[in-house]
PDB file of C-alpha atoms in Angstrom:
ATOM      1  CA  MET A  11     -56.436-193.143 -17.170  1.00 45.00           C
ATOM      2  CA  LEU A  12     -59.707-193.123 -15.220  1.00 41.00           C
ATOM      3  CA  ASP A  13     -58.373-195.853 -12.937  1.00 49.00           C
ATOM      4  CA  LYS A  14     -55.308-193.755 -12.120  1.00 48.00           C
ATOM      5  CA  MET A  15     -57.469-190.692 -11.362  1.00 41.00           C
ATOM      6  CA  PHE A  16     -59.783-192.729  -9.121  1.00 43.00           C
ATOM      7  CA  PHE A  17     -56.776-194.230  -7.316  1.00 47.00           C
ATOM      8  CA  ALA A  18     -55.255-190.769  -6.768  1.00 42.00           C
ATOM      9  CA  ILE A  19     -58.570-189.393  -5.414  1.00 41.00           C
ATOM     10  CA  SER A  20     -59.117-192.389  -3.108  1.00 48.00           C
ATOM     11  CA  GLU A  21     -55.498-192.165  -1.935  1.00 48.00           C
ATOM     12  CA  MET A  22     -55.999-188.486  -1.076  1.00 48.00           C
ATOM     13  CA  ASN A  23     -59.218-189.216   0.824  1.00 68.00           C
ATOM     14  CA  TRP A  24     -57.830-191.806   3.224  1.00 72.00           C
ATOM     15  CA  LYS A  25     -54.224-190.582   3.462  1.00 78.00           C
ATOM     16  CA  GLU A  26     -54.926-187.429   5.500  1.00 79.00           C
ATOM     17  CA  PRO A  27     -57.140-189.107   8.161  1.00 79.00           C
ATOM     18  CA  VAL A  28     -54.554-191.885   8.565  1.00 83.00           C
ATOM     19  CA  VAL A  29     -51.742-189.350   9.046  1.00 83.00           C
ATOM     20  CA  ALA A  30     -53.938-187.431  11.523  1.00 83.00           C
ATOM     21  CA  PHE A  31     -54.569-190.647  13.454  1.00 85.00           C
ATOM     22  CA  VAL A  32     -50.816-191.384  13.503  1.00 86.00           C
ATOM     23  CA  ILE A  33     -50.185-187.860  14.849  1.00 85.00           C
ATOM     24  CA  PHE A  34     -52.687-188.521  17.638  1.00 86.00           C
ATOM     25  CA  LEU A  35     -51.006-191.872  18.442  1.00 88.00           C
ATOM     26  CA  VAL A  36     -47.621-190.115  18.629  1.00 88.00           C
ATOM     27  CA  PHE A  37     -49.043-187.677  21.180  1.00 86.00           C
ATOM     28  CA  LEU A  38     -50.452-190.599  23.191  1.00 86.00           C
ATOM     29  CA  LEU A  39     -46.954-192.116  23.178  1.00 88.00           C
ATOM     30  CA  ILE A  40     -45.486-188.777  24.295  1.00 86.00           C
ATOM     31  CA  ARG A  41     -48.049-188.705  27.124  1.00 85.00           C
ATOM     32  CA  LYS A  42     -47.010-192.215  28.193  1.00 84.00           C
ATOM     33  CA  ILE A  43     -43.332-191.226  28.184  1.00 84.00           C
ATOM     34  CA  PHE A  44     -44.108-187.992  30.032  1.00 80.00           C
ATOM     35  CA  VAL A  45     -46.079-189.778  32.760  1.00 76.00           C
ATOM     36  CA  LYS A  46     -43.590-192.613  33.177  1.00 75.00           C
ATOM     37  CA  TYR A  47     -40.255-190.811  32.945  1.00 78.00           C
ATOM     38  CA  VAL A  48     -40.307-187.015  32.661  1.00 77.00           C
ATOM     39  CA  PHE A  49     -42.835-186.332  35.408  1.00 75.00           C
ATOM     40  CA  GLY A  50     -41.055-188.814  37.696  1.00 76.00           C
ATOM     41  CA  ILE A  51     -37.748-186.997  37.168  1.00 79.00           C
ATOM     42  CA  ILE A  52     -39.400-183.635  37.849  1.00 75.00           C
ATOM     43  CA  LEU A  53     -40.946-185.019  41.069  1.00 73.00           C
ATOM     44  CA  LYS A  54     -37.549-186.389  42.187  1.00 75.00           C
ATOM     45  CA  LEU A  55     -35.940-182.993  41.571  1.00 74.00           C
ATOM     46  CA  SER A  56     -38.686-181.203  43.479  1.00 70.00           C
ATOM     47  CA  ASN A  57     -38.346-183.682  46.384  1.00 71.00           C
ATOM     48  CA  ARG A  58     -34.751-182.525  46.843  1.00 75.00           C
ATOM     49  CA  THR A  59     -35.893-179.026  47.748  1.00 72.00           C
ATOM     50  CA  LYS A  60     -36.715-178.197  51.353  1.00 71.00           C
ATOM     51  CA  ASN A  61     -40.026-176.650  50.394  1.00 69.00           C
ATOM     52  CA  GLU A  62     -42.947-179.083  50.059  1.00 67.00           C
ATOM     53  CA  LEU A  63     -45.215-176.633  48.241  1.00 67.00           C
ATOM     54  CA  ASP A  64     -43.603-177.318  44.874  1.00 68.00           C
ATOM     55  CA  ASP A  65     -44.279-181.063  45.310  1.00 71.00           C
ATOM     56  CA  ARG A  66     -47.943-180.375  46.063  1.00 74.00           C
ATOM     57  CA  LEU A  67     -48.144-177.935  43.149  1.00 75.00           C
ATOM     58  CA  LEU A  68     -46.827-180.583  40.756  1.00 77.00           C
ATOM     59  CA  VAL A  69     -49.293-183.152  42.091  1.00 77.00           C
ATOM     60  CA  CYS A  70     -52.175-180.665  41.678  1.00 79.00           C
ATOM     61  CA  PHE A  71     -51.293-180.077  38.008  1.00 82.00           C
ATOM     62  CA  GLU A  72     -50.344-183.689  37.155  1.00 81.00           C
ATOM     63  CA  HIS A  73     -53.715-184.794  35.746  1.00 86.00           C
ATOM     64  CA  PRO A  74     -54.341-181.507  33.885  1.00 88.00           C
ATOM     65  CA  LEU A  75     -50.894-181.850  32.259  1.00 86.00           C
ATOM     66  CA  ARG A  76     -51.642-185.432  31.190  1.00 86.00           C
ATOM     67  CA  THR A  77     -54.956-184.336  29.720  1.00 88.00           C
ATOM     68  CA  PHE A  78     -53.284-181.338  28.032  1.00 89.00           C
ATOM     69  CA  ILE A  79     -51.018-183.665  26.040  1.00 88.00           C
ATOM     70  CA  VAL A  80     -54.079-185.589  24.804  1.00 89.00           C
ATOM     71  CA  VAL A  81     -55.906-182.346  23.929  1.00 90.00           C
ATOM     72  CA  LEU A  82     -52.816-181.085  22.101  1.00 90.00           C
ATOM     73  CA  GLY A  83     -52.679-184.363  20.171  1.00 89.00           C
ATOM     74  CA  ILE A  84     -56.340-184.063  19.169  1.00 88.00           C
ATOM     75  CA  TYR A  85     -55.784-180.448  18.074  1.00 89.00           C
ATOM     76  CA  ALA A  86     -52.649-181.317  16.058  1.00 88.00           C
ATOM     77  CA  ALA A  87     -54.391-184.284  14.414  1.00 87.00           C
ATOM     78  CA  LEU A  88     -57.476-182.287  13.463  1.00 86.00           C
ATOM     79  CA  ALA A  89     -55.412-179.285  12.341  1.00 85.00           C
ATOM     80  CA  TYR A  90     -53.617-181.563   9.853  1.00 84.00           C
ATOM     81  CA  LEU A  91     -56.896-182.327   8.100  1.00 83.00           C
ATOM     82  CA  PRO A  92     -57.990-180.020   5.258  1.00 83.00           C
ATOM     83  CA  LEU A  93     -60.362-177.762   7.181  1.00 80.00           C
ATOM     84  CA  THR A  94     -62.033-174.583   6.059  1.00 85.00           C
ATOM     85  CA  ASP A  95     -61.151-171.307   7.756  1.00 86.00           C
ATOM     86  CA  TYR A  96     -64.370-171.410   9.766  1.00 87.00           C
ATOM     87  CA  GLN A  97     -63.736-174.991  10.928  1.00 85.00           C
ATOM     88  CA  HIS A  98     -60.166-174.102  11.887  1.00 86.00           C
ATOM     89  CA  MET A  99     -61.440-171.110  13.867  1.00 89.00           C
ATOM     90  CA  ILE A 100     -63.932-173.346  15.742  1.00 88.00           C
ATOM     91  CA  LEU A 101     -61.168-175.894  16.416  1.00 88.00           C
ATOM     92  CA  LEU A 102     -58.915-173.149  17.782  1.00 89.00           C
ATOM     93  CA  LYS A 103     -61.712-171.910  20.055  1.00 90.00           C
ATOM     94  CA  PHE A 104     -62.244-175.447  21.379  1.00 91.00           C
ATOM     95  CA  PHE A 105     -58.500-175.751  22.004  1.00 91.00           C
ATOM     96  CA  ARG A 106     -58.333-172.442  23.892  1.00 91.00           C
ATOM     97  CA  ALA A 107     -61.423-173.307  25.935  1.00 91.00           C
ATOM     98  CA  SER A 108     -59.939-176.674  26.854  1.00 91.00           C
ATOM     99  CA  ILE A 109     -56.716-174.979  28.030  1.00 92.00           C
ATOM    100  CA  ILE A 110     -58.802-172.672  30.246  1.00 92.00           C
ATOM    101  CA  VAL A 111     -60.650-175.702  31.656  1.00 92.00           C
ATOM    102  CA  LEU A 112     -57.359-177.497  32.379  1.00 91.00           C
ATOM    103  CA  LEU A 113     -55.869-174.447  34.106  1.00 90.00           C
ATOM    104  CA  ALA A 114     -59.035-174.067  36.177  1.00 91.00           C
ATOM    105  CA  TRP A 115     -58.820-177.783  37.051  1.00 90.00           C
ATOM    106  CA  GLY A 116     -55.252-177.324  38.326  1.00 87.00           C
ATOM    107  CA  PHE A 117     -56.156-174.243  40.371  1.00 87.00           C
ATOM    108  CA  TYR A 118     -59.246-176.064  41.681  1.00 88.00           C
ATOM    109  CA  ASN A 119     -56.962-178.862  42.912  1.00 85.00           C
ATOM    110  CA  MET A 120     -54.666-176.278  44.496  1.00 82.00           C
ATOM    111  CA  THR A 121     -57.429-174.885  46.645  1.00 80.00           C
ATOM    112  CA  GLY A 122     -57.884-178.160  48.519  1.00 72.00           C
ATOM    113  CA  THR A 123     -57.992-177.799  52.293  1.00 56.00           C
ATOM    114  CA  SER A 124     -54.582-179.368  53.024  1.00 67.00           C
ATOM    115  CA  PHE A 125     -52.728-177.437  50.300  1.00 67.00           C
ATOM    116  CA  PHE A 126     -54.462-174.204  51.264  1.00 65.00           C
ATOM    117  CA  GLN A 127     -53.571-174.816  54.912  1.00 68.00           C
ATOM    118  CA  GLU A 128     -49.881-175.267  54.040  1.00 69.00           C
ATOM    119  CA  ILE A 129     -49.829-172.027  52.036  1.00 67.00           C
ATOM    120  CA  ILE A 130     -51.405-170.129  54.941  1.00 66.00           C
ATOM    121  CA  GLN A 131     -48.841-171.581  57.350  1.00 67.00           C
ATOM    122  CA  LYS A 132     -45.962-170.620  55.039  1.00 67.00           C
ATOM    123  CA  LEU A 133     -47.295-167.059  54.738  1.00 63.00           C
ATOM    124  CA  ASN A 134     -47.750-166.857  58.538  1.00 65.00           C
ATOM    125  CA  PHE A 135     -51.442-166.013  58.367  1.00 65.00           C
ATOM    126  CA  GLU A 136     -53.470-166.957  61.402  1.00 64.00           C
ATOM    127  CA  ILE A 137     -56.746-168.440  60.197  1.00 64.00           C
ATOM    128  CA  ASP A 138     -58.724-170.857  62.298  1.00 63.00           C
ATOM    129  CA  LYS A 139     -59.074-174.403  60.948  1.00 67.00           C
ATOM    130  CA  ILE A 140     -62.858-174.088  61.146  1.00 69.00           C
ATOM    131  CA  LEU A 141     -62.782-171.421  58.413  1.00 69.00           C
ATOM    132  CA  LEU A 142     -60.591-173.386  55.972  1.00 73.00           C
ATOM    133  CA  PRO A 143     -63.410-175.482  54.402  1.00 75.00           C
ATOM    134  CA  PHE A 144     -65.511-172.330  53.950  1.00 75.00           C
ATOM    135  CA  LEU A 145     -62.614-170.430  52.336  1.00 77.00           C
ATOM    136  CA  THR A 146     -61.735-173.328  50.019  1.00 80.00           C
ATOM    137  CA  LYS A 147     -65.354-173.562  48.847  1.00 82.00           C
ATOM    138  CA  VAL A 148     -65.466-169.817  48.183  1.00 81.00           C
ATOM    139  CA  LEU A 149     -62.170-169.952  46.248  1.00 85.00           C
ATOM    140  CA  ARG A 150     -63.311-172.962  44.220  1.00 87.00           C
ATOM    141  CA  PHE A 151     -66.568-171.203  43.372  1.00 87.00           C
ATOM    142  CA  ILE A 152     -64.624-168.116  42.223  1.00 87.00           C
ATOM    143  CA  ILE A 153     -62.334-170.301  40.055  1.00 89.00           C
ATOM    144  CA  ILE A 154     -65.318-172.008  38.398  1.00 89.00           C
ATOM    145  CA  VAL A 155     -67.121-168.706  37.747  1.00 85.00           C
ATOM    146  CA  LEU A 156     -63.960-167.134  36.303  1.00 86.00           C
ATOM    147  CA  ALA A 157     -63.345-170.145  34.051  1.00 89.00           C
ATOM    148  CA  ILE A 158     -66.932-170.099  32.763  1.00 88.00           C
ATOM    149  CA  SER A 159     -66.808-166.350  32.100  1.00 84.00           C
ATOM    150  CA  ILE A 160     -63.440-166.585  30.282  1.00 85.00           C
ATOM    151  CA  ILE A 161     -64.704-169.471  28.128  1.00 87.00           C
ATOM    152  CA  ALA A 162     -67.886-167.538  27.353  1.00 85.00           C
ATOM    153  CA  GLN A 163     -65.826-164.521  26.342  1.00 83.00           C
ATOM    154  CA  GLU A 164     -63.643-166.765  24.174  1.00 83.00           C
ATOM    155  CA  TRP A 165     -66.752-167.916  22.297  1.00 82.00           C
ATOM    156  CA  GLY A 166     -67.829-164.317  21.698  1.00 78.00           C
ATOM    157  CA  TYR A 167     -70.517-163.945  24.355  1.00 76.00           C
ATOM    158  CA  ASN A 168     -70.870-160.626  26.161  1.00 73.00           C
ATOM    159  CA  VAL A 169     -69.653-161.323  29.698  1.00 67.00           C
ATOM    160  CA  SER A 170     -70.370-157.845  31.043  1.00 68.00           C
ATOM    161  CA  GLY A 171     -74.117-158.578  31.180  1.00 64.00           C
ATOM    162  CA  PHE A 172     -73.408-161.846  33.000  1.00 61.00           C
ATOM    163  CA  VAL A 173     -71.185-160.075  35.549  1.00 62.00           C
ATOM    164  CA  ALA A 174     -73.793-157.342  36.042  1.00 62.00           C
ATOM    165  CA  GLY A 175     -76.444-160.041  36.527  1.00 63.00           C
ATOM    166  CA  LEU A 176     -74.248-161.713  39.125  1.00 62.00           C
ATOM    167  CA  GLY A 177     -73.861-158.392  40.913  1.00 63.00           C
ATOM    168  CA  LEU A 178     -77.605-157.739  40.921  1.00 60.00           C
ATOM    169  CA  GLY A 179     -78.312-161.341  41.920  1.00 60.00           C
ATOM    170  CA  GLY A 180     -75.783-161.074  44.741  1.00 60.00           C
ATOM    171  CA  LEU A 181     -77.403-157.845  45.907  1.00 59.00           C
ATOM    172  CA  ALA A 182     -80.860-159.448  45.878  1.00 61.00           C
ATOM    173  CA  ILE A 183     -79.581-162.480  47.801  1.00 62.00           C
ATOM    174  CA  ALA A 184     -77.786-160.218  50.267  1.00 58.00           C
ATOM    175  CA  LEU A 185     -80.969-158.232  50.909  1.00 61.00           C
ATOM    176  CA  ALA A 186     -83.137-161.350  51.184  1.00 59.00           C
ATOM    177  CA  ALA A 187     -80.737-163.224  53.451  1.00 58.00           C
ATOM    178  CA  GLN A 188     -79.509-160.255  55.451  1.00 61.00           C
ATOM    179  CA  ASP A 189     -79.896-161.940  58.840  1.00 64.00           C
ATOM    180  CA  ALA A 190     -78.221-165.174  57.719  1.00 62.00           C
ATOM    181  CA  LEU A 191     -75.279-163.300  56.173  1.00 58.00           C
ATOM    182  CA  GLY A 192     -74.963-161.189  59.304  1.00 62.00           C
ATOM    183  CA  ASN A 193     -74.785-164.359  61.376  1.00 61.00           C
ATOM    184  CA  ILE A 194     -72.164-165.881  59.054  1.00 64.00           C
ATOM    185  CA  PHE A 195     -69.906-162.823  59.156  1.00 60.00           C
ATOM    186  CA  GLY A 196     -70.468-162.474  62.905  1.00 63.00           C
ATOM    187  CA  GLY A 197     -69.405-166.107  63.358  1.00 63.00           C
ATOM    188  CA  ILE A 198     -66.320-165.527  61.217  1.00 61.00           C
ATOM    189  CA  ALA A 199     -65.425-162.446  63.268  1.00 60.00           C
ATOM    190  CA  ILE A 200     -65.823-164.418  66.521  1.00 58.00           C
ATOM    191  CA  ILE A 201     -63.656-167.267  65.215  1.00 57.00           C
ATOM    192  CA  MET A 202     -60.944-164.891  63.923  1.00 57.00           C
ATOM    193  CA  GLU A 203     -60.758-162.528  66.893  1.00 59.00           C
ATOM    194  CA  LYS A 204     -61.595-165.078  69.633  1.00 60.00           C
ATOM    195  CA  PRO A 205     -62.923-162.528  72.149  1.00 60.00           C
ATOM    196  CA  PHE A 206     -64.141-165.218  74.543  1.00 56.00           C
TER     197      PHE A 206
END
């Protein structure tokens, strides 16, 4: 009788982690299939279109999509385990934060100089090539700050104080570096308008 109870308890203890590990391995297999076949088919279909922006967009989000499948596998494997409500809530917050990071990673890749230059050409904006590195750095900085603030809000931190601090810090920097900022914006105006 005691042997049967001990066997049932030991079976329960190792069965759930093994099933969770198998779930994770299945997601790794799905990732392998996705990378080898599905993504290749999607790229071939997008190559048939006349527009090259969709090809670049797929390439920008390729690595975040691969990582998303792994993150989803980790979440599914851990969610199978007998967790408390608090542990499940923490796991869900980690999962949401990782999705935000992956989306920010894709948008960060999109703001590369060559991709950004193609978008500007398609939209018929006239921006000098000298300004493109500056604009891509500004956009990448904005993406990183937005991702950090969204993740902080997801974890329950008050983002309004952080945003107000950024505004006050920006005002202090603007007042301290007034001449330098004036020169930067003057240079941008000269490059854009080309008066000479």
